[in-house]
Coordinates of C-alpha atoms in Angstrom, one line a residue:
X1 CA 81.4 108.2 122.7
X2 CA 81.5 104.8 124.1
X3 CA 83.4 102.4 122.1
X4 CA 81.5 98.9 121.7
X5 CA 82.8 95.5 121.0
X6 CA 81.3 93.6 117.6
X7 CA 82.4 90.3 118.5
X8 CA 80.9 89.7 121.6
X9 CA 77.3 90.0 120.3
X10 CA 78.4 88.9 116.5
X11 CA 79.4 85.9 117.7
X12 CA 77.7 83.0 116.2
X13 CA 78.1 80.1 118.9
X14 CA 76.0 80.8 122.1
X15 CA 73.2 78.9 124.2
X16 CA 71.9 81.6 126.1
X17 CA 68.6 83.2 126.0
X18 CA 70.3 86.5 125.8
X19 CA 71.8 85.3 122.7
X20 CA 68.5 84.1 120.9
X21 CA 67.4 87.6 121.9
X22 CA 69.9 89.4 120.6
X23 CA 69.9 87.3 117.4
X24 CA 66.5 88.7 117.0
X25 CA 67.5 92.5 117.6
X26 CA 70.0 92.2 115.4
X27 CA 68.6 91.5 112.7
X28 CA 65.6 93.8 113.2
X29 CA 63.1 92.5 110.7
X30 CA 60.4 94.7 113.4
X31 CA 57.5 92.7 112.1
X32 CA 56.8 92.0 115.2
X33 CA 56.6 95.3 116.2
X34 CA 53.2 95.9 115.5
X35 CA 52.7 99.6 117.1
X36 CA 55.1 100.0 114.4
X37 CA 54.0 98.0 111.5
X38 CA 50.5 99.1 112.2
X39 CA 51.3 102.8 112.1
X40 CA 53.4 102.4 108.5
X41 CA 49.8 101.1 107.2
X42 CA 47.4 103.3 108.6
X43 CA 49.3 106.5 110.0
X44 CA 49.7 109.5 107.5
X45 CA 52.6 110.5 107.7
X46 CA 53.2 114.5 106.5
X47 CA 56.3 115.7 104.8
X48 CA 56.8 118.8 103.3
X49 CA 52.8 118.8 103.1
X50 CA 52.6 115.5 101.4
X51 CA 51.0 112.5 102.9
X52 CA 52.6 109.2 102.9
X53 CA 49.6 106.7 102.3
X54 CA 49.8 102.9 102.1
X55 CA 49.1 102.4 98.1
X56 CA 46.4 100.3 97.0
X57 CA 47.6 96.3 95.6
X58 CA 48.5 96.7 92.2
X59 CA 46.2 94.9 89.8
X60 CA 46.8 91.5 88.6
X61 CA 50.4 91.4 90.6
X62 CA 50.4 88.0 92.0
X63 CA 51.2 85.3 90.2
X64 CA 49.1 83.0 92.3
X65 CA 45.9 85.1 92.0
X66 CA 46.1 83.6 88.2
X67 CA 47.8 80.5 89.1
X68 CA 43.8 79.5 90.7
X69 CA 42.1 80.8 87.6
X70 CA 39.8 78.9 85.2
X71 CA 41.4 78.5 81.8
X72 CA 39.2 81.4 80.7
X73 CA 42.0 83.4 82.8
X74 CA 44.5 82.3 80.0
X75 CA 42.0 84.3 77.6
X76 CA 41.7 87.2 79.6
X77 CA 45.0 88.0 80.2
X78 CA 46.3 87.5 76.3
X79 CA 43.2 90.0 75.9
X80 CA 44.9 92.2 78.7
X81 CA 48.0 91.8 76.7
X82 CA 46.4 92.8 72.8
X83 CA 44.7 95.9 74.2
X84 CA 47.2 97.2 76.2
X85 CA 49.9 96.8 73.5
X86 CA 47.6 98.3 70.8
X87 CA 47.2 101.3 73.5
X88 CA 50.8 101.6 73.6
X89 CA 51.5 101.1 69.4
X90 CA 49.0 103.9 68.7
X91 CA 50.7 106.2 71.0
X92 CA 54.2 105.4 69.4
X93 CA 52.9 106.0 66.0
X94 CA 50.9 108.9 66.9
X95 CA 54.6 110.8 68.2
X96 CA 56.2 109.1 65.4
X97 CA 58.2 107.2 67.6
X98 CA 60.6 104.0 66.4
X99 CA 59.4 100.7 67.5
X100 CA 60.8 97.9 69.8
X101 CA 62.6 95.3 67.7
X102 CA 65.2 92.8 68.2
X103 CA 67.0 94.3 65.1
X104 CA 70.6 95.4 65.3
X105 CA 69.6 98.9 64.9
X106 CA 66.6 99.0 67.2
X107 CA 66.5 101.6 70.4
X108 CA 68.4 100.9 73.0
X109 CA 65.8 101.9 75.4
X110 CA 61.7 101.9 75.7
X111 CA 60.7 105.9 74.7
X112 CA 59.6 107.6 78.0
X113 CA 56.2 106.9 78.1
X114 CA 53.1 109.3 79.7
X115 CA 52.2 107.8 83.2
X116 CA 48.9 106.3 81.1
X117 CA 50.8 104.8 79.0
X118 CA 53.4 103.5 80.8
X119 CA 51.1 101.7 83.1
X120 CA 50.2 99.9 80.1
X121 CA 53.2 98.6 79.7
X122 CA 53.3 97.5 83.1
X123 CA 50.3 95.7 82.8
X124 CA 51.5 93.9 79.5
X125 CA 54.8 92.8 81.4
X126 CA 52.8 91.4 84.9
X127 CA 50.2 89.7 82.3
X128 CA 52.9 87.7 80.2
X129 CA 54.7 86.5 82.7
X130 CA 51.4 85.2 84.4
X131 CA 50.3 83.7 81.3
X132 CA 53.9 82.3 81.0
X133 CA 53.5 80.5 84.2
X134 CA 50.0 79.5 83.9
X135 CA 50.4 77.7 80.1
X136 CA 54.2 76.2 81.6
X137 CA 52.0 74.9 84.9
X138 CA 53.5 74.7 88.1
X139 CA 56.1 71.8 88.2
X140 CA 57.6 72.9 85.0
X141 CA 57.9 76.1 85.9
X142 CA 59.9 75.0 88.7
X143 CA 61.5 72.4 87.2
X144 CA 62.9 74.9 84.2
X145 CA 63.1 78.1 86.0
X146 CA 65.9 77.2 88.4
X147 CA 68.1 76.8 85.3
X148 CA 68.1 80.8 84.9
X149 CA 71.3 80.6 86.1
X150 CA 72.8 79.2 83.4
X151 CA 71.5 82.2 81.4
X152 CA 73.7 84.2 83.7
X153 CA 76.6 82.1 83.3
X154 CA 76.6 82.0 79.1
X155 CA 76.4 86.2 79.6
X156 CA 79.2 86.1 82.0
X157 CA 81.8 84.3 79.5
X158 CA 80.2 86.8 76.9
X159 CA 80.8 90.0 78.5
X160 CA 84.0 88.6 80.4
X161 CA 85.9 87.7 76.9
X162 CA 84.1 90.7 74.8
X163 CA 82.4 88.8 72.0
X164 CA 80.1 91.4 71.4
X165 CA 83.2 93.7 70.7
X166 CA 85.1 91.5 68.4
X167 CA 82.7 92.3 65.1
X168 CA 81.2 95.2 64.0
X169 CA 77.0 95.9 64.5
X170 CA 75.3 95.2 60.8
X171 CA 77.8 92.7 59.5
X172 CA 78.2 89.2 60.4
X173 CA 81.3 86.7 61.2
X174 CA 81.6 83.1 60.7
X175 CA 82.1 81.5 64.2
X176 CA 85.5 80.2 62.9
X177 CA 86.8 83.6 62.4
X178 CA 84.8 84.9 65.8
X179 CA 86.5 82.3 67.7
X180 CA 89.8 82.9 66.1
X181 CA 89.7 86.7 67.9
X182 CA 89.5 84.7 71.4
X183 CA 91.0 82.2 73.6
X184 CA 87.9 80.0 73.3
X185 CA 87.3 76.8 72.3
X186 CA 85.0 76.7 69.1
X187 CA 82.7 74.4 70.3
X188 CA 82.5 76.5 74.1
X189 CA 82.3 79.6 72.4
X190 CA 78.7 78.0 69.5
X191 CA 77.4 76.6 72.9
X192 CA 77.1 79.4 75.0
X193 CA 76.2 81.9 72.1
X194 CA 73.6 79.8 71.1
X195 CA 72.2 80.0 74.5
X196 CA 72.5 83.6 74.9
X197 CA 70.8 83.5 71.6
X198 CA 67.2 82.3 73.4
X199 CA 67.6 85.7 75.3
X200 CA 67.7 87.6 72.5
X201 CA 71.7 88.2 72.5
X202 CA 73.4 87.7 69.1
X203 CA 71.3 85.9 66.3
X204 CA 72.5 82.8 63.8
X205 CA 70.5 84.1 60.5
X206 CA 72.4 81.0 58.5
X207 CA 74.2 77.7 60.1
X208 CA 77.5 79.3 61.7
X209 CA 77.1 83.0 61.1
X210 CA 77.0 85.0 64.0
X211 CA 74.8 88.9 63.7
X212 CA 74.3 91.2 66.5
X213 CA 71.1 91.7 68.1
X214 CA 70.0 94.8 69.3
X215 CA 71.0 93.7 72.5
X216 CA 74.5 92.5 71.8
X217 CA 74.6 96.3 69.6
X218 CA 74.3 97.8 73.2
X219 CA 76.3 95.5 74.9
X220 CA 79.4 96.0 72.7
X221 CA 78.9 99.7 72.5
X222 CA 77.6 100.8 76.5
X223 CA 80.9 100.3 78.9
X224 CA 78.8 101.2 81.6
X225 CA 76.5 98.4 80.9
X226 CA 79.3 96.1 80.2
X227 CA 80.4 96.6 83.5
X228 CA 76.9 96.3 85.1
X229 CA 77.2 92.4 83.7
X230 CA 80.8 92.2 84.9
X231 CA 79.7 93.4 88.5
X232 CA 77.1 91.2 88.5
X233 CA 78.3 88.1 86.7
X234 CA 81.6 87.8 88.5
X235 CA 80.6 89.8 91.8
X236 CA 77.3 89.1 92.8
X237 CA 76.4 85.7 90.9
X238 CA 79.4 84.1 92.7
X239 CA 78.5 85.6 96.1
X240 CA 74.8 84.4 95.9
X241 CA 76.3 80.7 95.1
X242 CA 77.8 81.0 98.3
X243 CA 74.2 82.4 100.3
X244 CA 73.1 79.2 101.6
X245 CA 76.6 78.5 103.1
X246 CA 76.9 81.8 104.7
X247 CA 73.3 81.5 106.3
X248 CA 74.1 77.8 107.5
X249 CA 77.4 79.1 109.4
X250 CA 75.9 82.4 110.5
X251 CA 71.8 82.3 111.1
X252 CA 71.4 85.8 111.5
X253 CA 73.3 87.2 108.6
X254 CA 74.3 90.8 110.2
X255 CA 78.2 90.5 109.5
X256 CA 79.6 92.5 106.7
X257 CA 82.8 90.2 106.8
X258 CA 80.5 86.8 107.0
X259 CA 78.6 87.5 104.0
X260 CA 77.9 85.1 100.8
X261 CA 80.3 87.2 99.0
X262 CA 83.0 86.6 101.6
X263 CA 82.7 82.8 101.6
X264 CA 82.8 83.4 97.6
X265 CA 86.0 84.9 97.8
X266 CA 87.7 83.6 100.8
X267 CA 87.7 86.5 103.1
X268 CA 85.0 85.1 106.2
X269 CA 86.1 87.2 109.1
X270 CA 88.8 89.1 107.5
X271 CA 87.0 91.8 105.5
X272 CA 83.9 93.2 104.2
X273 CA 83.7 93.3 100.3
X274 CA 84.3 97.2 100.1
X275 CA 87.7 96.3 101.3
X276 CA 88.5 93.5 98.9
X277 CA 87.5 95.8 95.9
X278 CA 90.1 98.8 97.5
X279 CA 92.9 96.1 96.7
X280 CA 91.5 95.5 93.2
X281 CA 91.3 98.9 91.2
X282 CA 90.1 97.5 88.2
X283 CA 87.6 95.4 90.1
X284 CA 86.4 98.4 92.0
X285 CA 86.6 100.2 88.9
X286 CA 84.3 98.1 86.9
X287 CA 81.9 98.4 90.0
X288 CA 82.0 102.0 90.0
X289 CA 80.8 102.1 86.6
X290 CA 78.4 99.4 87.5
X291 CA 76.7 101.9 89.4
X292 CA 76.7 104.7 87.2
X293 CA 74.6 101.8 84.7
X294 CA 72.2 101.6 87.7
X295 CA 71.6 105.3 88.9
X296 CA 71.5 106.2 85.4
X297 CA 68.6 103.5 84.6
X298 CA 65.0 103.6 84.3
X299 CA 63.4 104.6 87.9
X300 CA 66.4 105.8 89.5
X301 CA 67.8 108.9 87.5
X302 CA 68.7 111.9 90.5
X303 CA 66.0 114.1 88.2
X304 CA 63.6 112.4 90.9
X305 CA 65.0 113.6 94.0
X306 CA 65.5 117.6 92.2
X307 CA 62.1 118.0 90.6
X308 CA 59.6 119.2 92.7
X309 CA 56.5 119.0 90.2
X310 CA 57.5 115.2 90.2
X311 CA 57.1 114.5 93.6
X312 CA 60.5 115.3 94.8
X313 CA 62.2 116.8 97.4
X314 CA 60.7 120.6 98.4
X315 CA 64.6 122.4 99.7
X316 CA 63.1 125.8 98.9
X317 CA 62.8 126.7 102.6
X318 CA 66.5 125.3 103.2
X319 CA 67.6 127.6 99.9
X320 CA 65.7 130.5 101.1
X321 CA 67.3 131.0 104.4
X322 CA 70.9 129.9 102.7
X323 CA 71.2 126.8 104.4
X324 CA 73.3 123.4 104.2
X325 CA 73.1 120.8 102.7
X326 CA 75.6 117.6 104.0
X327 CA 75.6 114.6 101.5
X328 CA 77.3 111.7 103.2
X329 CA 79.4 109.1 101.6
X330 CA 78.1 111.2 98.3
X331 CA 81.0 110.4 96.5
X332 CA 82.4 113.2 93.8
X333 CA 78.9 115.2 94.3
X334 CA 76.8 114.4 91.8
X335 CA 73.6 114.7 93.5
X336 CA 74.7 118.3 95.0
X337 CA 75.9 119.1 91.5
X338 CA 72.1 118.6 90.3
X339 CA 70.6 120.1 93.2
X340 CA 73.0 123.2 93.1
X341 CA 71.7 123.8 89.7
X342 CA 67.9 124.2 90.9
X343 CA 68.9 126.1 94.4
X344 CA 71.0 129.0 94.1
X345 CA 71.5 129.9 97.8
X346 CA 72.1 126.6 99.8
X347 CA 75.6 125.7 100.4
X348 CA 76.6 121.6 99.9
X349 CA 79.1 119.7 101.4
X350 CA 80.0 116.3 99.8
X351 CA 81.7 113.7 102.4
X352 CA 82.9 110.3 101.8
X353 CA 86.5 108.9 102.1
X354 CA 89.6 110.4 101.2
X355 CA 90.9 108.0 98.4
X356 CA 87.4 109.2 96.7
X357 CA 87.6 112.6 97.7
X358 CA 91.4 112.7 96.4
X359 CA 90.0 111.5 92.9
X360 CA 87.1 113.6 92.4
X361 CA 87.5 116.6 89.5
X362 CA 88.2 119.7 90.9
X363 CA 86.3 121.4 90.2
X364 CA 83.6 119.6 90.8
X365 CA 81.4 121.1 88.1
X366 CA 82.5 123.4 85.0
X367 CA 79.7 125.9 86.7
X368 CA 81.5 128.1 89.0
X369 CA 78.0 129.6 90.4
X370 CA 77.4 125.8 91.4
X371 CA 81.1 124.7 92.0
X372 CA 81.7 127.3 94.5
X373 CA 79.1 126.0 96.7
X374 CA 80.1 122.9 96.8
X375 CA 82.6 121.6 99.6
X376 CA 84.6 118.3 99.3
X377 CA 85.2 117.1 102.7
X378 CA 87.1 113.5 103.9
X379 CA 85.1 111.8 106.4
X380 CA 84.5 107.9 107.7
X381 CA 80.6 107.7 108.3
X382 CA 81.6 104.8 110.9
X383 CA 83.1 108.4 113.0
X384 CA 81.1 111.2 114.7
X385 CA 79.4 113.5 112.5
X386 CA 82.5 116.4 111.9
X387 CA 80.0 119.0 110.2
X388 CA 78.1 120.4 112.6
X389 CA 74.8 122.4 112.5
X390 CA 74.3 121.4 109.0
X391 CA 70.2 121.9 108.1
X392 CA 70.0 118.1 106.2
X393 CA 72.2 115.0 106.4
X394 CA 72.0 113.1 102.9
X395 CA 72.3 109.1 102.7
X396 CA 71.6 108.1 99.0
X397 CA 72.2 104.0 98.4
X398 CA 74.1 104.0 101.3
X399 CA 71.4 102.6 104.5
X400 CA 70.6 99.6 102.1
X401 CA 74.3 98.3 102.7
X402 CA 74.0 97.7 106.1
X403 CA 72.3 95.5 108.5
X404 CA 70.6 97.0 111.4
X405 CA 73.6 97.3 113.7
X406 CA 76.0 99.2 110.9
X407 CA 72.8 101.4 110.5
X408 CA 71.9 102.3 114.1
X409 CA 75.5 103.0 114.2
X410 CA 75.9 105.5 111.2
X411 CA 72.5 107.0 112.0
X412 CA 73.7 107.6 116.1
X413 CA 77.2 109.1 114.5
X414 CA 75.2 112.0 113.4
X415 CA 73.9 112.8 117.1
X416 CA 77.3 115.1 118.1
X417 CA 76.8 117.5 115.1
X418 CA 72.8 117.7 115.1
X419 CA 71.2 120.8 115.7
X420 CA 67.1 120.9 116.2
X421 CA 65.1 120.7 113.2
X422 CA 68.3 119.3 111.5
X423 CA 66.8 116.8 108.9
X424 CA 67.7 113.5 108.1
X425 CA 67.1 112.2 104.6
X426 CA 67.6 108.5 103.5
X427 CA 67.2 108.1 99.5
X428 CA 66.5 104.2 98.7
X429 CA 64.5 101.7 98.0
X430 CA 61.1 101.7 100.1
X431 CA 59.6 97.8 100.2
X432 CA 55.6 97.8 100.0
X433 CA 53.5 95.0 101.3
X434 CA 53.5 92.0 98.9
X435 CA 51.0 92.8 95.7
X436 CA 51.2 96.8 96.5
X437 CA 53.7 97.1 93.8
X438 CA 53.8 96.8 90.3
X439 CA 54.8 93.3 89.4
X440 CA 58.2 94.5 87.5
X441 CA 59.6 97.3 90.1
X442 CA 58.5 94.3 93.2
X443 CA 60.6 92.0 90.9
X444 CA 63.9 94.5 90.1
X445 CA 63.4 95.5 94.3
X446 CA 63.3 92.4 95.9
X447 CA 66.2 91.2 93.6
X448 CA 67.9 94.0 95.2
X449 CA 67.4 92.9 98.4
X450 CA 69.1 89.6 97.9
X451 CA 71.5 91.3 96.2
X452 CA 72.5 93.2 99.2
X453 CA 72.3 89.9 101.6
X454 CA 74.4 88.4 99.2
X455 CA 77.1 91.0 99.2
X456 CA 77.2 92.6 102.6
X457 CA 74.2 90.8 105.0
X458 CA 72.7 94.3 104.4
X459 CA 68.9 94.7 103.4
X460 CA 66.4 97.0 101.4
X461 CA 63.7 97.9 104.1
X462 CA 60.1 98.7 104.7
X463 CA 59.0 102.3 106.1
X464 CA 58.2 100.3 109.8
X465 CA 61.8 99.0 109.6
X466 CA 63.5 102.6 108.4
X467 CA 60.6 104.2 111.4
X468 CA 62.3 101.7 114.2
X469 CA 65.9 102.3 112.8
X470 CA 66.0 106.1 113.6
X471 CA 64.5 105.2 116.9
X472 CA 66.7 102.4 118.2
X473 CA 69.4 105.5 116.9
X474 CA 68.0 107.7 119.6
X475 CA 65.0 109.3 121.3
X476 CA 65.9 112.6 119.3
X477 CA 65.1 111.5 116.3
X478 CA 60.9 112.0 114.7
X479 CA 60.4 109.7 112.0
X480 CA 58.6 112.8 109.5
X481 CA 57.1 110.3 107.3
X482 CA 58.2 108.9 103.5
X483 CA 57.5 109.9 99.9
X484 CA 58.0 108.3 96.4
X485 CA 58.1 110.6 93.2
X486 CA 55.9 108.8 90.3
X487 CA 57.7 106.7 88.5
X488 CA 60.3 106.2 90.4
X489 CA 61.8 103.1 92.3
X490 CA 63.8 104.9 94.8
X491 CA 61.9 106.8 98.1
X492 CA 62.7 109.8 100.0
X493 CA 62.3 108.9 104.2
X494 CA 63.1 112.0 106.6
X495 CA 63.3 112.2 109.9
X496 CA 64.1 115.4 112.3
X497 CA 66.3 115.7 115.0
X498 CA 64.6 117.1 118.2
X499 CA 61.9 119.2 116.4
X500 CA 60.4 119.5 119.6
X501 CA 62.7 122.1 120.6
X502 CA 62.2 124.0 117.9
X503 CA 58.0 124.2 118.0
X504 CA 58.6 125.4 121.6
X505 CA 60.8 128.2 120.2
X506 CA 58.4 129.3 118.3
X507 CA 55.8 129.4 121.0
X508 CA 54.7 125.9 120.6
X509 CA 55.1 123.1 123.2
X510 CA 53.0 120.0 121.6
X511 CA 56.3 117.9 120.2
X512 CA 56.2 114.4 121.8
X513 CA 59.2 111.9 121.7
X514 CA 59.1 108.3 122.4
X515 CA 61.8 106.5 123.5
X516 CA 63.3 104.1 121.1
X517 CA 63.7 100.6 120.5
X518 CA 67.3 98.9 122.2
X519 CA 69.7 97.9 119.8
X520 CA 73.3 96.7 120.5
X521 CA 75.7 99.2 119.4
X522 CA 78.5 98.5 117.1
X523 CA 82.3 99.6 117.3
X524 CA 82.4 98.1 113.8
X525 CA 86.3 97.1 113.8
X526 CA 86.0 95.2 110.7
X527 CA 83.8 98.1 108.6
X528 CA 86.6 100.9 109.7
X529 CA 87.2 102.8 106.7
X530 CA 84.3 101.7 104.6
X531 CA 81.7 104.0 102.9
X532 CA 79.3 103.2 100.5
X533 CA 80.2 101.2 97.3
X534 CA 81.0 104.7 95.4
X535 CA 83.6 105.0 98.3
X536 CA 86.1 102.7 96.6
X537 CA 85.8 103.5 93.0
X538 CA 86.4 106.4 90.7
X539 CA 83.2 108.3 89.3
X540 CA 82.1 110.7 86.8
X541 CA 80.9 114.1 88.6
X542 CA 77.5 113.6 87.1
X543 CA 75.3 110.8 86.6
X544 CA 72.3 111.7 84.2

């Protein structure tokens, strides 16, 4: 394969029109595609017999539908708000189950809800916050909401210096004796507990007694949580200070190694944060755990992708016929470890690099009926493909960290080993059309996307930017279409390598194959030995 040079389309100083053009390709937003944006509205797309159907817009989702409202609206939606929370008490005391409460011993978690119920709950969270902006009014929801921030940074020095592991849950501590367990300054330490306090973290039940929360309880007691903060407070909130800078110097944001989080953290045009976090175990340890917080959250538990009935993944045909299964950058196998368990004939082979592969438990899974099947393999996705003939090719939370030249790139490594009807099977987020989504998972996935420019210039994308990806990759690949199991955040989008070939095997000619959109190719010096954020970190062999 042709070797390509990254810095002589990366660079950020040119005049040309070429350049302005290939500013535009590289960043690949394909809205202005609209053969392509068109047919991700209006085409149904089949897989696995399932159509893929634009959803309808989400009731009450926009803010600015109530921000035009009469101030009868304000009475409508605190009467959305009383009947959908009386729907959702009398269900919980039907099943006799324990109600939310900012007590110390509260759950840690809403109960899983029916999908009836839970939409109530959606519609009680996209109502308050409407009514919360409506009775604040525009300027002072402007003025006040750009100081969320700071609620960030009091949960930082929190989490950072362990407060909520200094005293046990159900007793209380003076703040003189709680900041005599730390290096804090008294006054600090009453100042930024007091604002955590607002957010429901830690309560003062008598002038200068500190209690726990239920949400201080889980703080001091979840590690995996603890390091979701840590990731987030001292990773990510750092990098997105450093955003506007990074999009000042370098416009179209592509550059793993020009990203907020490298101007954070001193590393612009040196290396990509995956790289900075190998040097740092207990930095890329805290992330790795960050992630198992995330995949074991609400909306993004593997169960999703394994259960059928839900609206996942159909492999039966694969399993009948003893096929293989190839999950890339999959880190110590957890997602084959759960889909081993349901298919008892396909064979799994876990790639990602070979620190990662070096840690993972072996075996892989106390199950030797599962652990058997399941192959641990070294392997750069920034290489060619080494597997070969493999019947799916598995990228779970791994496309979203790339802009579109690190994608192309991954996606066109594949080509060597692909056999027809090979499938390709990306397993992220999905972004709707404004107003399509519930107001809460729009919220928690557009976050995400920021989150990703922040870190690596890399981007959650819609289904016309995943159907121009696979064909800027190559004219092999069919875009099959994209599914989304209920209730969860996370979408399943295939494509097939040349499945043309095989419909004329089978005494069928009608396959059709368009030729794909021109994207610069990447040698990707500075991403060489980079995998997906699991690829740096230890992890457990099973996330539940």
């Amino acid at each position: 394969m042709a070797k390509l040079n990254l810095s002589s389309w990366l660079s950020p100083s040119t005049s040309s029109n070429a350049g302005a053009e290939r500013k535009k390709s590289n960043r690949m937003s394909f809205s202005a595609i609209s053969s392509l944006s068109s047919s991700s509205k209006t085409k149904e797309a089949h897989v696995n017999g399932h159509e893929s159907k634009p959803r309808e817009p989400y009731a009450e989702a926009a803010p600015a539908a109530a921000a035009g409202q009469s101030p009868s609206g304000m009475v409508a939606l605190a009467q959305k708000i009383a009947r959908e929370t009386e729907k959702i008490e009398a269900y919980m005391k039907e099943h006799n189950l324990p109600m939310p409460s900012f007590d110390v011993d509260a759950p840690a978690d809403f109960p899983k809800l029916p999908a009836n119920i839970q939409n109530s709950r959606h519609e009680i969270i996209a109502a308050t916050r409407q009514l919360a902006l409506l009775v604040h009014g525009p300027r002072e929801s402007l003025r006040w909401g750009i100081w969320s921030f700071l609620d960030v940074l009091a949960l930082q020095v929190i989490n950072h210096f362990e407060i909520a592991k200094l005293f046990p849950a159900g007793e209380t501590i003076t703040l003189a004796e709680l900041q005599a367990k730390t290096s804090l300054d008294p006054i600090n330490l009453a100042r930024l507990l007091r604002l955590a306090m607002t957010n429901g973290i830690f309560c003062e039940p008598s002038p200068n007694v500190i209690a726990h929360t239920a949400a201080s309880r889980v703080l001091a007691e979840d590690g995996d949580l603890q390091a979701w903060v840590g990731f987030n407070a001292e990773d990510i909130f750092p990098a997105s200070a450093h955003v506007l800078e990074s999009l000042k110097a370098f416009p179209e944001a592509t550059s793993l190694t020009r990203s907020g989080f490298c101007h954070a953290f001193g590393t612009v045009d040196k290396e990509p944060m995956f790289a900075t976090f190998g040097k740092d175990p207990d930095r890329a340890r805290r992330m790795g755990k960050a992630m198992v917080s995330l995949t074991g959250g609400e909306g993004y538990e593997v169960s999703y992708l394994v259960d059928v009935e839900g609206g996942g993944y159909d492999f039966g045909e694969i399993d009948a016929a003893g096929g293989t299964f190839v999950d890339v950058g999959g880190s110590h196998g957890f997602v084959c470890v759960d889909l081993a368990a349901r298919y008892k004939n396909m064979k799994f082979v876990v790639q990602d690099l070979q620190k990662t592969i070096d840690t993972a438990p072996k075996p892989v899974c106390a199950d030797p009926t599962i652990a058997e099947r399941i192959t641990l393999q070294a392997h750069d996705f920034f290489t060619e493909q080494t597997t070969e003939g493999a019947d799916v090719y598995f990228f779970r939370w791994i496309i979203h960290n790339y802009s579109t030249p690190y994608a192309v790139k991954i996606l066109k490594n594949l080509i060597p080993a692909l056999k027809p009807g090979a499938r390709i099977i990306i397993n992220d987020h999905l972004l709707l059309e404004p107003g399509q989504e519930n107001p809460w998972d729009e919220s928690v996935m557009r976050r995400m996307d920021v989150v990703m420019l922040a870190l690596l210039n890399a981007q959650e994308r819609t289904e016309a930017e995943f159907r121009a990806l696979f064909k800027a990759a190559g004219d092999g690949f069919v875009f099959k279409g994209v599914r989304r199991p209920k209730g969860c955040r996370m979408s399943i989008i295939e494509a097939v390598w040349q499945p043309d070939l095989v419909e004329t095997a089978n005494g069928d000619d009608s396959g059709a194959i368009t030729n794909g959109v021109v994207v610069p190719e990447v040698d990707a010096p500075e991403a060489n030995g980079v995998a997906k954020h699991e690829a740096v970190v230890e992890k457990p062999t099973e996330v539940k």
